[in-house]
Amino acid sequence: DKILSHFVGFLSAFKSSDSGGHIKKQRKKKWNDAAVSLFFRILTANPTAMKKSIRTLLAAMTAAALLTGCAAQTKTQTQQQDAALHLAAMQALEAGRYVVDIDDIHGPKGQHLNVSHSYFRITEEGALLNLSPKVYQESPFRRLSSLRTDYKHVRTVGRTLKKNGDLELALQITDDPHWMRAYDVIITLYAGSNQCAVRMGHARGQNHLCTFRGRLRPA
């Protein structure tokens, strides 16, 4: 009965408010206090409901804390893994022994093809580009069949560390000891990961043939 009379009093105070909606701060504070008081009176009037509500609230808070902690831990682990992969890729580039596992190929006119079982490898023995047979079944990429070969001669032309942290390595590769038929290769290792892009073109004429995108790892 006391709770009901309190609730009626609360409604009466609300009904007698300014109909234009311009409520004074003191009256708003009084209503807020009344609402809080009513809430706790309802809870204390039913101890079972109060205990259940508290347990539900604690369970929700615990679950939220656990989810937040798991998400933060997963993000930290991912960042650590990416940093380790990036460091391994940097060391492989420095040593001159690495493999780019190719995930997709981009043509000079915006063509795109997802591939598998394709890679570009650099070792002390030279360079090797191995592309999936699927590549040569697509008309925009059939002309790349001439690139699928061993290149016995590799030389570094330049190395640039960009402001955003990306490392750019410029190479030339050829199977001609006189370097008459050479290709320009620009490898971009993206900051903070082992993701990279490999751009290939003719050394003479600066024709862009294709760009491979994938992941760089030690050979």
PDB file of C-alpha atoms in Angstrom:
ATOM      1  CA  ASP A   1       0.000   0.000   0.000  1.00  0.00           C
ATOM      2  CA  LYS A   2       2.826   2.372   0.878  1.00  0.00           C
ATOM      3  CA  ILE A   3       4.486   1.674  -2.479  1.00  0.00           C
ATOM      4  CA  LEU A   4       1.215   2.257  -4.307  1.00  0.00           C
ATOM      5  CA  SER A   5       0.559   5.550  -2.513  1.00  0.00           C
ATOM      6  CA  HIS A   6       4.135   6.632  -3.272  1.00  0.00           C
ATOM      7  CA  PHE A   7       3.637   5.798  -6.920  1.00  0.00           C
ATOM      8  CA  VAL A   8       0.335   7.745  -7.019  1.00  0.00           C
ATOM      9  CA  GLY A   9       2.060  10.714  -5.432  1.00  0.00           C
ATOM     10  CA  PHE A  10       4.786  10.521  -8.082  1.00  0.00           C
ATOM     11  CA  LEU A  11       2.185  10.523 -10.880  1.00  0.00           C
ATOM     12  CA  SER A  12       0.338  13.412  -9.291  1.00  0.00           C
ATOM     13  CA  ALA A  13       3.518  15.474  -9.167  1.00  0.00           C
ATOM     14  CA  PHE A  14       4.217  14.627 -12.797  1.00  0.00           C
ATOM     15  CA  LYS A  15       0.666  15.534 -13.869  1.00  0.00           C
ATOM     16  CA  SER A  16       0.803  18.932 -12.155  1.00  0.00           C
ATOM     17  CA  SER A  17       3.916  19.918 -14.101  1.00  0.00           C
ATOM     18  CA  ASP A  18       4.115  22.681 -16.676  1.00  0.00           C
ATOM     19  CA  SER A  19       2.049  21.529 -19.662  1.00  0.00           C
ATOM     20  CA  GLY A  20       4.319  23.500 -22.002  1.00  0.00           C
ATOM     21  CA  GLY A  21       7.227  21.221 -21.107  1.00  0.00           C
ATOM     22  CA  HIS A  22       9.336  23.945 -19.421  1.00  0.00           C
ATOM     23  CA  ILE A  23      10.189  22.156 -16.165  1.00  0.00           C
ATOM     24  CA  LYS A  24      12.356  23.795 -13.574  1.00  0.00           C
ATOM     25  CA  LYS A  25      15.560  22.091 -12.480  1.00  0.00           C
ATOM     26  CA  GLN A  26      14.391  21.697  -8.882  1.00  0.00           C
ATOM     27  CA  ARG A  27      11.194  19.957  -9.920  1.00  0.00           C
ATOM     28  CA  LYS A  28      13.126  17.662 -12.313  1.00  0.00           C
ATOM     29  CA  LYS A  29      15.513  16.739  -9.504  1.00  0.00           C
ATOM     30  CA  LYS A  30      12.561  16.020  -7.207  1.00  0.00           C
ATOM     31  CA  TRP A  31      11.031  13.671  -9.782  1.00  0.00           C
ATOM     32  CA  ASN A  32      14.349  11.901 -10.359  1.00  0.00           C
ATOM     33  CA  ASP A  33      14.759  11.329  -6.636  1.00  0.00           C
ATOM     34  CA  ALA A  34      11.190  10.059  -6.430  1.00  0.00           C
ATOM     35  CA  ALA A  35      11.766   7.636  -9.320  1.00  0.00           C
ATOM     36  CA  VAL A  36      14.944   6.237  -7.719  1.00  0.00           C
ATOM     37  CA  SER A  37      13.177   5.925  -4.363  1.00  0.00           C
ATOM     38  CA  LEU A  38      10.289   4.093  -6.023  1.00  0.00           C
ATOM     39  CA  PHE A  39      12.660   1.690  -7.768  1.00  0.00           C
ATOM     40  CA  PHE A  40      14.371   0.674  -4.537  1.00  0.00           C
ATOM     41  CA  ARG A  41      11.063   0.390  -2.672  1.00  0.00           C
ATOM     42  CA  ILE A  42       9.844  -2.059  -5.311  1.00  0.00           C
ATOM     43  CA  LEU A  43      13.017  -4.104  -5.021  1.00  0.00           C
ATOM     44  CA  THR A  44      13.043  -4.178  -1.215  1.00  0.00           C
ATOM     45  CA  ALA A  45       9.356  -5.105  -1.157  1.00  0.00           C
ATOM     46  CA  ASN A  46      10.242  -8.350  -2.931  1.00  0.00           C
ATOM     47  CA  PRO A  47      13.591  -9.697  -1.653  1.00  0.00           C
ATOM     48  CA  THR A  48      13.486 -12.672  -4.054  1.00  0.00           C
ATOM     49  CA  ALA A  49      13.112 -10.387  -7.049  1.00  0.00           C
ATOM     50  CA  MET A  50      15.873  -8.161  -5.684  1.00  0.00           C
ATOM     51  CA  LYS A  51      18.310 -11.076  -5.325  1.00  0.00           C
ATOM     52  CA  LYS A  52      17.443 -12.329  -8.788  1.00  0.00           C
ATOM     53  CA  SER A  53      17.962  -8.882 -10.295  1.00  0.00           C
ATOM     54  CA  ILE A  54      21.312  -8.477  -8.556  1.00  0.00           C
ATOM     55  CA  ARG A  55      22.471 -11.910  -9.743  1.00  0.00           C
ATOM     56  CA  THR A  56      21.395 -11.101 -13.294  1.00  0.00           C
ATOM     57  CA  LEU A  57      23.194  -7.755 -13.162  1.00  0.00           C
ATOM     58  CA  LEU A  58      26.396  -9.312 -11.804  1.00  0.00           C
ATOM     59  CA  ALA A  59      26.299 -12.057 -14.438  1.00  0.00           C
ATOM     60  CA  ALA A  60      25.866  -9.482 -17.198  1.00  0.00           C
ATOM     61  CA  MET A  61      28.733  -7.360 -15.857  1.00  0.00           C
ATOM     62  CA  THR A  62      30.990 -10.437 -15.589  1.00  0.00           C
ATOM     63  CA  ALA A  63      30.162 -11.550 -19.133  1.00  0.00           C
ATOM     64  CA  ALA A  64      30.832  -8.061 -20.497  1.00  0.00           C
ATOM     65  CA  ALA A  65      34.175  -7.905 -18.707  1.00  0.00           C
ATOM     66  CA  LEU A  66      35.184 -11.338 -20.009  1.00  0.00           C
ATOM     67  CA  LEU A  67      34.211 -10.470 -23.585  1.00  0.00           C
ATOM     68  CA  THR A  68      36.116  -7.196 -23.430  1.00  0.00           C
ATOM     69  CA  GLY A  69      39.171  -8.948 -22.029  1.00  0.00           C
ATOM     70  CA  CYS A  70      39.047 -11.712 -24.666  1.00  0.00           C
ATOM     71  CA  ALA A  71      38.696  -9.187 -27.491  1.00  0.00           C
ATOM     72  CA  ALA A  72      41.660  -7.167 -26.204  1.00  0.00           C
ATOM     73  CA  GLN A  73      43.771 -10.311 -25.778  1.00  0.00           C
ATOM     74  CA  THR A  74      42.910 -11.541 -29.300  1.00  0.00           C
ATOM     75  CA  LYS A  75      43.808  -8.152 -30.782  1.00  0.00           C
ATOM     76  CA  THR A  76      47.138  -8.136 -28.928  1.00  0.00           C
ATOM     77  CA  GLN A  77      47.962 -11.662 -30.084  1.00  0.00           C
ATOM     78  CA  THR A  78      47.130 -10.761 -33.695  1.00  0.00           C
ATOM     79  CA  GLN A  79      49.352  -7.684 -33.527  1.00  0.00           C
ATOM     80  CA  GLN A  80      52.205  -9.745 -32.088  1.00  0.00           C
ATOM     81  CA  GLN A  81      51.838 -12.381 -34.804  1.00  0.00           C
ATOM     82  CA  ASP A  82      51.787  -9.727 -37.534  1.00  0.00           C
ATOM     83  CA  ALA A  83      54.885  -8.078 -36.060  1.00  0.00           C
ATOM     84  CA  ALA A  84      56.727 -11.420 -35.980  1.00  0.00           C
ATOM     85  CA  LEU A  85      55.774 -12.155 -39.599  1.00  0.00           C
ATOM     86  CA  HIS A  86      56.877  -8.673 -40.656  1.00  0.00           C
ATOM     87  CA  LEU A  87      60.244  -9.073 -38.927  1.00  0.00           C
ATOM     88  CA  ALA A  88      60.805 -12.470 -40.592  1.00  0.00           C
ATOM     89  CA  ALA A  89      59.921 -10.951 -43.978  1.00  0.00           C
ATOM     90  CA  MET A  90      62.325  -8.035 -43.436  1.00  0.00           C
ATOM     91  CA  GLN A  91      65.137 -10.412 -42.524  1.00  0.00           C
ATOM     92  CA  ALA A  92      64.399 -12.573 -45.577  1.00  0.00           C
ATOM     93  CA  LEU A  93      64.572  -9.538 -47.864  1.00  0.00           C
ATOM     94  CA  GLU A  94      67.865  -8.506 -46.270  1.00  0.00           C
ATOM     95  CA  ALA A  95      69.293 -11.998 -46.768  1.00  0.00           C
ATOM     96  CA  GLY A  96      68.073 -12.185 -50.374  1.00  0.00           C
ATOM     97  CA  ARG A  97      66.204 -15.456 -49.811  1.00  0.00           C
ATOM     98  CA  TYR A  98      62.432 -15.202 -49.818  1.00  0.00           C
ATOM     99  CA  VAL A  99      59.210 -16.456 -51.362  1.00  0.00           C
ATOM    100  CA  VAL A 100      56.064 -14.512 -52.200  1.00  0.00           C
ATOM    101  CA  ASP A 101      53.015 -16.769 -52.005  1.00  0.00           C
ATOM    102  CA  ILE A 102      50.742 -15.192 -54.611  1.00  0.00           C
ATOM    103  CA  ASP A 103      47.057 -14.802 -53.763  1.00  0.00           C
ATOM    104  CA  ASP A 104      45.879 -12.714 -56.701  1.00  0.00           C
ATOM    105  CA  ILE A 105      47.070 -11.075 -59.905  1.00  0.00           C
ATOM    106  CA  HIS A 106      46.163  -7.618 -61.185  1.00  0.00           C
ATOM    107  CA  GLY A 107      46.518  -6.635 -64.834  1.00  0.00           C
ATOM    108  CA  PRO A 108      47.531  -3.185 -66.090  1.00  0.00           C
ATOM    109  CA  LYS A 109      43.924  -2.388 -67.063  1.00  0.00           C
ATOM    110  CA  GLY A 110      42.317  -3.382 -63.803  1.00  0.00           C
ATOM    111  CA  GLN A 111      41.879  -7.084 -64.500  1.00  0.00           C
ATOM    112  CA  HIS A 112      41.883  -9.259 -61.406  1.00  0.00           C
ATOM    113  CA  LEU A 113      42.298 -12.977 -60.833  1.00  0.00           C
ATOM    114  CA  ASN A 114      42.462 -14.981 -57.597  1.00  0.00           C
ATOM    115  CA  VAL A 115      45.033 -17.757 -57.806  1.00  0.00           C
ATOM    116  CA  SER A 116      46.561 -20.543 -55.731  1.00  0.00           C
ATOM    117  CA  HIS A 117      49.694 -22.685 -55.988  1.00  0.00           C
ATOM    118  CA  SER A 118      51.581 -19.692 -57.382  1.00  0.00           C
ATOM    119  CA  TYR A 119      54.731 -18.062 -56.076  1.00  0.00           C
ATOM    120  CA  PHE A 120      57.686 -15.807 -56.852  1.00  0.00           C
ATOM    121  CA  ARG A 121      60.988 -16.905 -55.326  1.00  0.00           C
ATOM    122  CA  ILE A 122      64.356 -15.232 -54.951  1.00  0.00           C
ATOM    123  CA  THR A 123      67.492 -17.095 -53.835  1.00  0.00           C
ATOM    124  CA  GLU A 124      71.207 -16.934 -54.507  1.00  0.00           C
ATOM    125  CA  GLU A 125      70.527 -19.134 -57.532  1.00  0.00           C
ATOM    126  CA  GLY A 126      68.275 -16.547 -59.136  1.00  0.00           C
ATOM    127  CA  ALA A 127      64.551 -15.873 -59.460  1.00  0.00           C
ATOM    128  CA  LEU A 128      61.679 -18.177 -60.307  1.00  0.00           C
ATOM    129  CA  LEU A 129      58.098 -17.255 -61.135  1.00  0.00           C
ATOM    130  CA  ASN A 130      55.663 -20.158 -60.954  1.00  0.00           C
ATOM    131  CA  LEU A 131      52.040 -19.433 -61.830  1.00  0.00           C
ATOM    132  CA  SER A 132      49.047 -21.729 -61.666  1.00  0.00           C
ATOM    133  CA  PRO A 133      47.848 -23.109 -65.042  1.00  0.00           C
ATOM    134  CA  LYS A 134      44.566 -21.345 -64.271  1.00  0.00           C
ATOM    135  CA  VAL A 135      46.261 -18.031 -65.069  1.00  0.00           C
ATOM    136  CA  TYR A 136      46.844 -18.933 -68.718  1.00  0.00           C
ATOM    137  CA  GLN A 137      43.216 -19.935 -69.213  1.00  0.00           C
ATOM    138  CA  GLU A 138      42.113 -16.335 -68.744  1.00  0.00           C
ATOM    139  CA  SER A 139      42.532 -14.198 -71.863  1.00  0.00           C
ATOM    140  CA  PRO A 140      43.905 -11.047 -70.140  1.00  0.00           C
ATOM    141  CA  PHE A 141      46.709 -13.083 -68.533  1.00  0.00           C
ATOM    142  CA  ARG A 142      47.680 -15.520 -71.280  1.00  0.00           C
ATOM    143  CA  ARG A 143      50.572 -13.317 -72.333  1.00  0.00           C
ATOM    144  CA  LEU A 144      52.149 -13.846 -68.918  1.00  0.00           C
ATOM    145  CA  SER A 145      53.141 -17.373 -69.968  1.00  0.00           C
ATOM    146  CA  SER A 146      56.499 -15.985 -71.105  1.00  0.00           C
ATOM    147  CA  LEU A 147      57.226 -14.948 -67.500  1.00  0.00           C
ATOM    148  CA  ARG A 148      57.014 -18.479 -66.173  1.00  0.00           C
ATOM    149  CA  THR A 149      60.684 -19.285 -66.197  1.00  0.00           C
ATOM    150  CA  ASP A 150      63.957 -19.222 -64.277  1.00  0.00           C
ATOM    151  CA  TYR A 151      65.926 -16.004 -64.125  1.00  0.00           C
ATOM    152  CA  LYS A 152      69.552 -16.742 -63.352  1.00  0.00           C
ATOM    153  CA  HIS A 153      70.586 -13.143 -62.903  1.00  0.00           C
ATOM    154  CA  VAL A 154      69.205 -10.860 -60.203  1.00  0.00           C
ATOM    155  CA  ARG A 155      70.450  -7.465 -59.104  1.00  0.00           C
ATOM    156  CA  THR A 156      69.178  -4.933 -56.590  1.00  0.00           C
ATOM    157  CA  VAL A 157      68.550  -1.482 -58.051  1.00  0.00           C
ATOM    158  CA  GLY A 158      67.272   0.386 -55.010  1.00  0.00           C
ATOM    159  CA  ARG A 159      65.706   0.201 -51.567  1.00  0.00           C
ATOM    160  CA  THR A 160      63.332   2.801 -50.096  1.00  0.00           C
ATOM    161  CA  LEU A 161      61.611   3.006 -46.715  1.00  0.00           C
ATOM    162  CA  LYS A 162      58.492   5.127 -47.120  1.00  0.00           C
ATOM    163  CA  LYS A 163      57.033   7.490 -44.527  1.00  0.00           C
ATOM    164  CA  ASN A 164      54.155   5.110 -43.807  1.00  0.00           C
ATOM    165  CA  GLY A 165      56.608   2.310 -42.970  1.00  0.00           C
ATOM    166  CA  ASP A 166      56.303   0.352 -46.233  1.00  0.00           C
ATOM    167  CA  LEU A 167      59.579  -1.027 -47.596  1.00  0.00           C
ATOM    168  CA  GLU A 168      60.081  -0.850 -51.351  1.00  0.00           C
ATOM    169  CA  LEU A 169      62.750  -3.005 -53.000  1.00  0.00           C
ATOM    170  CA  ALA A 170      63.583  -2.531 -56.697  1.00  0.00           C
ATOM    171  CA  LEU A 171      65.169  -5.416 -58.615  1.00  0.00           C
ATOM    172  CA  GLN A 172      66.022  -6.402 -62.136  1.00  0.00           C
ATOM    173  CA  ILE A 173      65.872 -10.020 -63.267  1.00  0.00           C
ATOM    174  CA  THR A 174      66.850 -11.717 -66.522  1.00  0.00           C
ATOM    175  CA  ASP A 175      67.909 -15.008 -68.030  1.00  0.00           C
ATOM    176  CA  ASP A 176      70.182 -13.163 -70.447  1.00  0.00           C
ATOM    177  CA  PRO A 177      73.798 -12.772 -69.249  1.00  0.00           C
ATOM    178  CA  HIS A 178      74.050  -9.569 -71.304  1.00  0.00           C
ATOM    179  CA  TRP A 179      70.948  -8.074 -69.642  1.00  0.00           C
ATOM    180  CA  MET A 180      69.329  -7.366 -72.993  1.00  0.00           C
ATOM    181  CA  ARG A 181      65.934  -8.800 -71.985  1.00  0.00           C
ATOM    182  CA  ALA A 182      65.419  -7.802 -68.388  1.00  0.00           C
ATOM    183  CA  TYR A 183      62.386  -7.174 -66.224  1.00  0.00           C
ATOM    184  CA  ASP A 184      61.907  -4.556 -63.548  1.00  0.00           C
ATOM    185  CA  VAL A 185      60.500  -5.934 -60.301  1.00  0.00           C
ATOM    186  CA  ILE A 186      59.315  -3.679 -57.479  1.00  0.00           C
ATOM    187  CA  ILE A 187      58.478  -5.450 -54.223  1.00  0.00           C
ATOM    188  CA  THR A 188      56.519  -3.493 -51.630  1.00  0.00           C
ATOM    189  CA  LEU A 189      56.393  -4.995 -48.137  1.00  0.00           C
ATOM    190  CA  TYR A 190      53.604  -3.326 -46.206  1.00  0.00           C
ATOM    191  CA  ALA A 191      54.286  -1.979 -42.726  1.00  0.00           C
ATOM    192  CA  GLY A 192      53.449  -4.202 -39.780  1.00  0.00           C
ATOM    193  CA  SER A 193      52.724  -7.401 -41.718  1.00  0.00           C
ATOM    194  CA  ASN A 194      54.085  -9.810 -44.313  1.00  0.00           C
ATOM    195  CA  GLN A 195      51.560  -8.673 -46.919  1.00  0.00           C
ATOM    196  CA  CYS A 196      53.235  -7.445 -50.085  1.00  0.00           C
ATOM    197  CA  ALA A 197      52.844  -6.496 -53.739  1.00  0.00           C
ATOM    198  CA  VAL A 198      55.181  -7.417 -56.607  1.00  0.00           C
ATOM    199  CA  ARG A 199      55.019  -5.222 -59.703  1.00  0.00           C
ATOM    200  CA  MET A 200      56.624  -6.539 -62.906  1.00  0.00           C
ATOM    201  CA  GLY A 201      57.346  -4.743 -66.150  1.00  0.00           C
ATOM    202  CA  HIS A 202      59.829  -4.592 -69.021  1.00  0.00           C
ATOM    203  CA  ALA A 203      63.064  -2.832 -68.094  1.00  0.00           C
ATOM    204  CA  ARG A 204      63.033  -1.200 -71.506  1.00  0.00           C
ATOM    205  CA  GLY A 205      59.916   0.774 -72.214  1.00  0.00           C
ATOM    206  CA  GLN A 206      58.644   0.676 -68.609  1.00  0.00           C
ATOM    207  CA  ASN A 207      55.637  -1.395 -69.638  1.00  0.00           C
ATOM    208  CA  HIS A 208      53.595  -2.610 -66.667  1.00  0.00           C
ATOM    209  CA  LEU A 209      52.812  -6.289 -67.177  1.00  0.00           C
ATOM    210  CA  CYS A 210      51.119  -7.237 -63.914  1.00  0.00           C
ATOM    211  CA  THR A 211      51.113  -6.935 -60.136  1.00  0.00           C
ATOM    212  CA  PHE A 212      51.087  -9.914 -57.797  1.00  0.00           C
ATOM    213  CA  ARG A 213      49.730  -9.590 -54.275  1.00  0.00           C
ATOM    214  CA  GLY A 214      50.423 -12.049 -51.512  1.00  0.00           C
ATOM    215  CA  ARG A 215      52.521 -12.878 -48.449  1.00  0.00           C
ATOM    216  CA  LEU A 216      56.285 -12.765 -48.163  1.00  0.00           C
ATOM    217  CA  ARG A 217      58.184 -15.358 -46.127  1.00  0.00           C
ATOM    218  CA  PRO A 218      61.721 -16.742 -45.865  1.00  0.00           C
ATOM    219  CA  ALA A 219      62.686 -19.218 -48.604  1.00  0.00           C
TER     220      ALA A 219
END
